[in-house]
Coordinates of C-alpha atoms and ligand atoms in Angstrom, one line a residue:
X18 CA 30.9 -65.6 -88.8
X19 CA 33.0 -64.7 -85.8
X20 CA 31.0 -64.6 -82.6
X21 CA 33.7 -62.6 -80.9
X22 CA 32.8 -58.9 -81.5
X23 CA 32.5 -57.0 -78.3
X24 CA 32.0 -53.4 -77.4
X25 CA 33.4 -53.4 -73.9
X26 CA 36.2 -55.9 -73.9
X27 CA 37.0 -55.7 -70.2
X28 CA 33.6 -55.7 -68.6
X29 CA 33.7 -58.3 -65.8
X30 CA 31.1 -61.0 -65.5
X31 CA 30.8 -63.1 -62.3
X32 CA 29.5 -66.5 -63.3
X33 CA 27.8 -68.7 -60.7
X34 CA 27.0 -72.4 -61.4
X35 CA 25.2 -74.9 -59.1
X36 CA 23.0 -77.0 -61.3
X37 CA 24.3 -80.4 -60.2
X38 CA 27.2 -81.5 -58.0
X39 CA 29.7 -78.8 -58.6
X40 CA 29.6 -75.4 -56.8
X41 CA 31.4 -73.0 -59.2
X42 CA 32.2 -69.3 -59.6
X43 CA 34.3 -67.5 -62.2
X44 CA 35.3 -64.1 -63.4
X45 CA 35.5 -63.7 -67.1
X46 CA 36.6 -60.4 -68.7
X47 CA 35.1 -59.2 -72.0
X48 CA 33.4 -62.6 -72.5
X49 CA 36.6 -64.3 -73.4
X50 CA 39.4 -63.9 -70.8
X51 CA 39.1 -66.2 -67.8
X52 CA 40.5 -64.3 -64.8
X53 CA 39.5 -67.1 -62.4
X54 CA 37.5 -70.3 -62.4
X55 CA 36.9 -72.0 -59.1
X56 CA 35.1 -75.4 -58.9
X57 CA 34.3 -77.2 -55.7
X58 CA 33.5 -80.8 -56.6
X59 CA 31.2 -82.9 -54.4
X60 CA 32.4 -86.2 -55.9
X61 CA 33.8 -87.5 -52.6
X62 CA 30.4 -86.9 -51.0
X63 CA 28.4 -88.8 -53.6
X64 CA 30.9 -91.5 -54.3
X65 CA 29.7 -93.9 -51.7
X66 CA 26.1 -93.7 -53.2
X67 CA 27.4 -94.3 -56.8
X68 CA 25.6 -91.2 -58.0
X69 CA 24.5 -87.7 -57.1
X70 CA 22.1 -87.5 -54.1
X71 CA 20.1 -84.4 -54.6
X72 CA 19.5 -83.5 -50.9
X73 CA 23.2 -83.8 -50.2
X74 CA 24.1 -81.8 -53.2
X75 CA 21.9 -78.8 -52.3
X76 CA 23.2 -78.9 -48.7
X77 CA 26.7 -78.8 -49.9
X78 CA 26.1 -76.0 -52.4
X79 CA 24.7 -74.0 -49.4
X80 CA 27.9 -74.6 -47.5
X81 CA 30.3 -73.8 -50.4
X82 CA 28.7 -71.0 -52.4
X83 CA 30.0 -68.1 -50.3
X84 CA 33.6 -69.3 -50.0
X85 CA 33.7 -70.3 -53.7
X86 CA 32.5 -66.9 -54.9
X87 CA 34.9 -65.2 -52.6
X88 CA 37.8 -67.3 -53.9
X89 CA 36.9 -66.6 -57.5
X90 CA 36.9 -62.8 -56.8
X91 CA 40.2 -63.0 -54.9
X92 CA 41.9 -65.2 -57.6
X93 CA 40.9 -62.7 -60.3
X94 CA 42.5 -59.9 -58.3
X95 CA 39.4 -57.8 -58.3
X96 CA 36.8 -56.7 -55.7
X97 CA 33.1 -57.6 -55.8
X98 CA 32.2 -54.0 -56.6
X99 CA 34.3 -54.2 -59.7
X100 CA 32.0 -56.8 -61.2
X101 CA 29.8 -55.4 -64.0
X102 CA 27.1 -58.2 -63.9
X103 CA 26.3 -61.5 -62.4
X104 CA 25.4 -64.5 -64.6
X105 CA 23.7 -67.4 -62.9
X106 CA 22.6 -70.8 -64.1
X107 CA 18.8 -70.9 -64.1
X108 CA 18.4 -74.5 -65.3
X109 CA 18.2 -77.3 -66.3
X110 CA 19.4 -79.2 -63.3
X111 CA 18.5 -80.4 -59.8
X112 CA 16.0 -77.9 -58.4
X113 CA 17.4 -77.8 -54.9
X114 CA 20.9 -77.2 -56.3
X115 CA 19.8 -74.6 -58.8
X116 CA 17.9 -72.7 -56.1
X117 CA 21.1 -72.1 -54.1
X118 CA 22.9 -70.4 -57.0
X119 CA 19.9 -68.5 -58.3
X120 CA 19.0 -67.2 -54.8
X121 CA 22.6 -66.2 -54.0
X122 CA 23.0 -64.6 -57.4
X123 CA 19.8 -62.5 -56.9
X124 CA 20.8 -61.4 -53.5
X125 CA 24.3 -60.5 -54.6
X126 CA 23.1 -58.6 -57.6
X127 CA 20.6 -56.7 -55.4
X128 CA 23.2 -55.9 -52.7
X129 CA 25.8 -54.7 -55.2
X130 CA 23.3 -52.9 -57.5
X131 CA 24.5 -54.9 -60.5
X132 CA 22.4 -56.5 -63.3
X133 CA 21.5 -60.1 -63.1
X134 CA 21.7 -62.4 -66.2
X135 CA 20.0 -65.8 -66.4
X136 CA 21.9 -68.5 -68.3
X137 CA 20.8 -71.9 -69.5
X138 CA 23.3 -74.5 -68.4
X139 CA 23.3 -76.1 -71.8
X140 CA 24.1 -72.8 -73.4
X141 CA 27.0 -72.6 -71.0
X142 CA 28.4 -75.9 -72.3
X143 CA 28.2 -74.5 -75.9
X144 CA 30.1 -71.4 -74.8
X145 CA 32.8 -73.4 -73.0
X146 CA 34.0 -74.4 -76.4
X147 CA 33.7 -71.0 -78.0
X148 CA 35.4 -69.3 -75.0
X149 CA 38.4 -71.5 -75.1
X150 CA 38.9 -71.6 -78.8
X151 CA 38.9 -67.8 -78.8
X152 CA 41.2 -67.6 -75.8
X153 CA 43.6 -69.8 -77.8
X154 CA 43.3 -67.5 -80.8
X155 CA 41.2 -70.0 -82.9
X156 CA 38.1 -68.6 -84.5
X157 CA 35.0 -70.8 -84.5
X158 CA 33.1 -70.8 -87.7
X159 CA 29.3 -70.7 -87.1
X160 CA 26.7 -72.1 -87.7
X161 CA 27.8 -75.4 -86.1
X162 CA 26.4 -78.6 -84.7
X163 CA 27.1 -79.0 -81.0
X164 CA 27.0 -82.2 -79.1
X165 CA 26.5 -81.8 -75.4
X166 CA 27.4 -85.0 -73.7
X167 CA 27.5 -85.4 -69.9
X168 CA 26.1 -87.3 -67.0
X169 CA 22.7 -85.5 -67.4
X170 CA 22.6 -84.8 -71.1
X171 CA 23.2 -86.2 -74.5
X172 CA 21.8 -83.7 -77.0
X173 CA 22.6 -82.3 -80.4
X174 CA 21.9 -78.6 -81.3
X175 CA 22.3 -76.5 -84.4
X176 CA 24.0 -73.3 -83.2
X177 CA 23.9 -70.0 -85.1
X178 CA 25.0 -66.5 -84.3
X179 CA 23.8 -63.2 -85.8
X180 CA 25.3 -59.9 -85.2
X181 CA 23.1 -56.8 -84.8
X182 CA 24.7 -53.4 -84.0
X183 CA 27.8 -55.1 -82.6
X184 CA 25.7 -57.4 -80.4
X185 CA 25.9 -61.1 -81.2
X186 CA 22.8 -63.2 -80.6
X187 CA 23.1 -66.9 -80.4
X188 CA 20.2 -69.2 -81.3
X189 CA 19.7 -72.9 -81.0
X190 CA 17.6 -75.6 -82.6
X191 CA 17.4 -79.1 -81.2
X192 CA 18.4 -81.8 -83.7
X193 CA 18.2 -84.9 -81.5
X194 CA 18.9 -86.3 -78.1
X195 CA 18.9 -89.4 -76.0
X196 CA 15.7 -91.3 -75.6
X197 CA 16.8 -93.0 -72.3
X198 CA 20.2 -92.6 -70.5
X199 CA 22.7 -89.9 -71.1
X200 CA 26.1 -91.2 -72.2
X201 CA 27.8 -90.2 -69.0
X202 CA 25.0 -91.9 -67.0
X203 CA 25.7 -95.1 -69.0
X204 CA 29.5 -94.8 -68.2
X205 CA 28.6 -94.4 -64.5
X206 CA 26.1 -97.3 -64.4
X207 CA 28.4 -99.7 -66.3
X208 CA 31.3 -98.8 -64.0
X209 CA 29.2 -99.4 -61.0
X210 CA 28.0 -102.8 -62.3
X211 CA 31.6 -103.9 -63.0
X212 CA 32.9 -102.7 -59.6
X213 CA 35.0 -99.9 -61.0
X214 CA 33.7 -97.1 -58.7
X215 CA 32.3 -93.6 -59.3
X216 CA 32.4 -91.6 -61.4
X217 CA 32.6 -94.2 -64.2
X218 CA 33.8 -92.1 -67.1
X219 CA 37.4 -91.3 -66.1
X220 CA 38.2 -94.9 -64.9
X221 CA 36.7 -96.5 -68.0
X222 CA 38.6 -94.0 -70.1
X223 CA 41.9 -95.2 -68.4
X224 CA 41.1 -98.9 -68.4
X225 CA 39.8 -99.1 -72.0
X226 CA 43.2 -98.6 -73.5
X227 CA 44.3 -102.0 -72.0
X228 CA 41.4 -104.0 -73.6
X229 CA 40.4 -105.0 -77.1
X230 CA 37.6 -102.7 -78.4
X231 CA 36.4 -105.5 -80.7
X232 CA 36.5 -108.1 -78.0
X233 CA 32.8 -108.0 -77.2
X234 CA 30.2 -107.2 -79.8
X235 CA 27.5 -104.7 -78.7
X236 CA 24.6 -104.4 -81.2
X237 CA 23.9 -100.9 -82.6
X238 CA 20.7 -99.6 -81.1
X239 CA 17.9 -100.0 -83.6
X240 CA 15.8 -96.9 -83.6
X241 CA 13.0 -95.7 -85.8
X242 CA 12.3 -92.0 -86.4
X243 CA 14.8 -89.2 -85.9
X244 CA 18.3 -90.5 -87.0
X245 CA 20.0 -88.0 -84.6
X246 CA 18.5 -89.5 -81.5
X247 CA 20.6 -91.7 -79.2
X248 CA 20.0 -94.6 -76.9
X249 CA 22.4 -96.1 -74.4
X250 CA 20.1 -98.3 -72.2
X251 CA 20.5 -101.3 -74.5
X252 CA 24.3 -101.4 -74.1
X253 CA 24.0 -101.0 -70.4
X254 CA 21.6 -103.9 -70.2
X255 CA 23.9 -106.0 -72.4
X256 CA 26.7 -105.5 -69.8
X257 CA 24.3 -106.4 -67.0
X258 CA 23.4 -109.7 -68.7
X259 CA 27.1 -110.5 -69.2
X260 CA 27.6 -110.0 -65.4
X261 CA 24.5 -112.1 -64.5
X262 CA 25.7 -115.0 -66.8
X263 CA 29.2 -115.3 -65.3
X264 CA 29.7 -116.3 -61.6
X265 CA 33.5 -115.8 -62.3
X266 CA 32.9 -112.2 -63.3
X267 CA 30.7 -111.7 -60.2
X268 CA 33.5 -112.9 -58.0
X269 CA 36.0 -110.6 -59.8
X270 CA 33.7 -107.7 -59.3
X271 CA 33.4 -108.5 -55.6
X272 CA 37.2 -108.4 -55.2
X273 CA 37.3 -104.9 -56.9
X274 CA 34.4 -103.6 -54.7
X275 CA 36.4 -104.7 -51.6
X276 CA 39.4 -102.9 -52.9
X277 CA 37.3 -99.7 -53.6
X278 CA 36.0 -100.0 -50.0
X279 CA 39.6 -99.9 -48.8
X280 CA 40.1 -96.7 -50.9
X281 CA 42.1 -98.4 -53.6
X282 CA 40.6 -96.8 -56.7
X283 CA 43.5 -95.9 -58.9
X284 CA 43.4 -97.2 -62.5
X285 CA 46.5 -99.3 -61.8
X286 CA 45.0 -100.9 -58.8
X287 CA 41.7 -101.7 -60.5
X288 CA 43.5 -102.9 -63.7
X289 CA 45.5 -105.3 -61.6
X290 CA 42.2 -106.8 -60.4
X291 CA 40.7 -107.1 -63.8
X292 CA 40.9 -110.1 -66.1
X293 CA 41.6 -109.5 -69.9
X294 CA 38.0 -110.4 -70.7
X295 CA 36.8 -107.6 -68.4
X296 CA 39.2 -105.1 -70.0
X297 CA 37.9 -106.2 -73.4
X298 CA 34.3 -105.5 -72.2
X299 CA 35.2 -102.1 -70.9
X300 CA 37.0 -101.2 -74.2
X301 CA 34.2 -102.5 -76.3
X302 CA 31.6 -100.6 -74.3
X303 CA 33.5 -97.4 -74.7
X304 CA 34.1 -98.0 -78.4
X305 CA 30.4 -98.6 -79.0
X306 CA 29.4 -95.4 -77.1
X307 CA 32.0 -93.3 -78.9
X308 CA 31.2 -94.6 -82.4
X309 CA 27.5 -93.9 -81.7
X310 CA 28.2 -90.4 -80.6
X311 CA 30.6 -89.5 -83.3
X312 CA 28.6 -91.1 -86.2
X313 CA 25.4 -89.4 -85.3
X314 CA 27.0 -86.0 -84.7
X315 CA 29.0 -86.1 -88.0
X316 CA 25.9 -87.2 -89.9
X317 CA 23.9 -84.3 -88.3
X318 CA 26.7 -81.9 -89.4
X319 CA 26.6 -83.2 -92.9
X320 CA 22.8 -83.0 -93.1
X321 CA 22.9 -79.4 -91.8
X322 CA 25.6 -78.6 -94.2
X323 CA 27.9 -77.2 -91.6
X324 CA 31.7 -77.7 -91.4
X325 CA 32.0 -77.0 -87.6
X326 CA 31.3 -79.4 -84.8
X327 CA 31.5 -78.4 -81.1
X328 CA 31.7 -81.1 -78.4
X329 CA 31.2 -80.2 -74.7
X330 CA 30.1 -81.7 -71.3
X331 CA 31.8 -84.1 -69.0
X332 CA 32.1 -87.0 -71.5
X333 CA 33.9 -84.6 -73.9
X334 CA 36.9 -85.2 -71.6
X335 CA 37.1 -88.7 -72.9
X336 CA 40.3 -89.5 -74.7
X337 CA 38.8 -92.0 -77.2
X338 CA 36.0 -89.6 -78.1
X339 CA 38.4 -86.8 -78.8
X340 CA 40.7 -89.0 -80.9
X341 CA 37.8 -90.5 -82.9
X342 CA 36.2 -87.0 -83.5
X343 CA 39.5 -85.6 -84.6
X344 CA 40.2 -88.4 -87.1
X345 CA 36.6 -88.4 -88.4
X346 CA 36.7 -84.6 -88.7
X347 CA 39.9 -84.7 -90.7
X348 CA 38.5 -87.3 -93.0
X349 CA 35.3 -85.4 -93.7
X350 CA 36.8 -81.9 -93.5
X351 CA 34.9 -80.9 -90.5
X352 CA 36.6 -78.6 -87.8
X353 CA 36.0 -80.2 -84.4
X354 CA 36.4 -78.0 -81.3
X355 CA 36.6 -79.3 -77.7
X356 CA 37.1 -77.3 -74.5
X357 CA 40.0 -78.3 -72.3
X358 CA 39.2 -81.1 -69.8
X359 CA 38.7 -78.5 -67.0
X360 CA 36.1 -76.6 -69.0
X361 CA 34.4 -79.8 -70.3
X362 CA 32.9 -80.6 -67.0
X363 CA 30.7 -78.2 -65.1
X364 CA 32.2 -74.8 -64.3
X365 CA 31.2 -71.2 -64.0
X366 CA 33.5 -69.7 -66.6
X367 CA 31.2 -71.1 -69.3
X368 CA 28.2 -69.5 -67.5
X369 CA 29.9 -66.1 -67.4
X370 CA 30.9 -66.4 -71.1
X371 CA 27.3 -67.4 -72.1
X372 CA 26.0 -64.5 -70.1
X373 CA 28.2 -62.0 -71.9
X374 CA 26.2 -61.6 -75.2
X375 CA 23.1 -61.1 -73.0
X376 CA 25.0 -58.5 -71.0
X377 CA 25.8 -56.6 -74.2
X378 CA 22.2 -56.9 -75.3
X379 CA 21.0 -55.7 -71.8
X380 CA 18.9 -58.8 -71.3
X381 CA 18.6 -58.5 -67.5
X382 CA 16.4 -60.3 -65.0
X383 CA 14.2 -59.0 -62.2
X384 CA 14.5 -60.3 -58.7
X385 CA 11.5 -62.5 -59.5
X386 CA 13.8 -64.9 -61.4
X387 CA 13.2 -68.5 -60.6
X388 CA 15.2 -71.7 -61.0
X389 CA 13.7 -74.1 -63.6
X390 CA 14.7 -77.8 -63.3
X391 CA 13.7 -78.6 -66.9
X392 CA 14.5 -75.3 -68.6
X393 CA 14.8 -76.1 -72.4
X394 CA 17.4 -74.5 -74.6
X395 CA 15.3 -75.1 -77.7
Ligands
KG4_414 O1 29.3 -82.2 -67.3 P1 29.5 -83.0 -66.0 O2 30.5 -82.6 -65.1 O3 28.1 -83.0 -65.2 C1 26.9 -83.2 -65.7 O4 26.3 -82.2 -66.1 O5 26.5 -84.4 -65.8 O6 29.7 -84.5 -66.5 C2 29.9 -85.6 -65.6 C3 29.8 -86.9 -66.4 C4 29.9 -88.2 -65.5 O7 28.9 -89.1 -66.0 C5 31.3 -88.7 -65.8 O8 31.4 -90.1 -65.7 C6 31.5 -88.3 -67.2 O9 30.9 -87.0 -67.3 N1 33.0 -88.2 -67.5 C7 33.6 -88.9 -68.5 C8 35.0 -88.6 -68.4 N2 35.1 -87.7 -67.4 C9 33.9 -87.4 -66.9 N3 33.1 -89.8 -69.3 C10 33.9 -90.4 -70.1 N4 35.3 -90.2 -70.1 C11 35.8 -89.3 -69.3 N5 37.1 -89.1 -69.3
ZN415 ZN1 26.8 -79.9 -67.3

């Protein structure tokens, strides 16, 4: 079915997102037209710690939330009173970070006399794909299997939509997920171990094309039980052992870490300081992670007898993941949809889009709404 029917095409939803390390606000019209999408990234603040520091994240959200919302409204060319509802990420995420967005959303809704909508961050990632496909005039056939793959999540959902009196209701069932690290977390940890800086995904993505993906053999994780579960801690540990075994590699890592400390973190600079064997390891790591993600997702789609796969979250920006999904999709006659790179990572346009069906269904929150760090989607 087409999850795109809408009664009031131009109603404006202000989306607010603050679940992790991005302060974001966006205005989306009619659930599908992005008028603005502002994202204030905290990557520079967390870089020197090699990961997100929760206390620093919430402090930064507090500093940025007001200017970010103001900028989203200005860029959309509207005024705050023109907004029809406010959709805010309730969870899952870092509690201190979530609280900033939820509190600000509640206060704004109250001050403006507008309805407040609570959105699950994971549902936001699902809607990032649907939103962009629709904006590009592509219809998304549902039901679908959706892989959400980011620094915090690696999870597979079955997504369906039912239409009732012109209102579309989405529902989700969890098919599987990671038993240990999220895929993005594995990228970040491996990059850190190899002296490639933070965040790890984009740099590994760029360096992997210069290595041989079959250069190092990483064993497939052996797991009993649910065939749609993932595990990435084994491969991360395998990289750690390679580093421990090789004083030469340790020396090479030290040189890269010194370059990073001088601010030399471009892919070219780091590549020039990497031996072919290291580039092979990077390429092989990426290839193992990508194959794992694609194989399980496609198997889940086949078992669920759906012909649509949605892929979203920070790691969905990965070039190799996109290429492999596209090739495998073609081979198995499965449509694969990705958001653009900008909407793959955390943003508020996806929160506004996910809030829109709830807006039409008048599923509004009271001012007692609370942030929930482990809010499940299903
Ligand atoms: O969705 P996101 O912005 O935040 C979370 O909810 O986690 O995802 C961030 C994660 C990080 O782990 C980062 O290394 C990874 O996405 N990432 C990538 C790429 N770009 C970002 N991983 C692989 N390839 C990329 N191109
Ligand atoms: Zn996310």
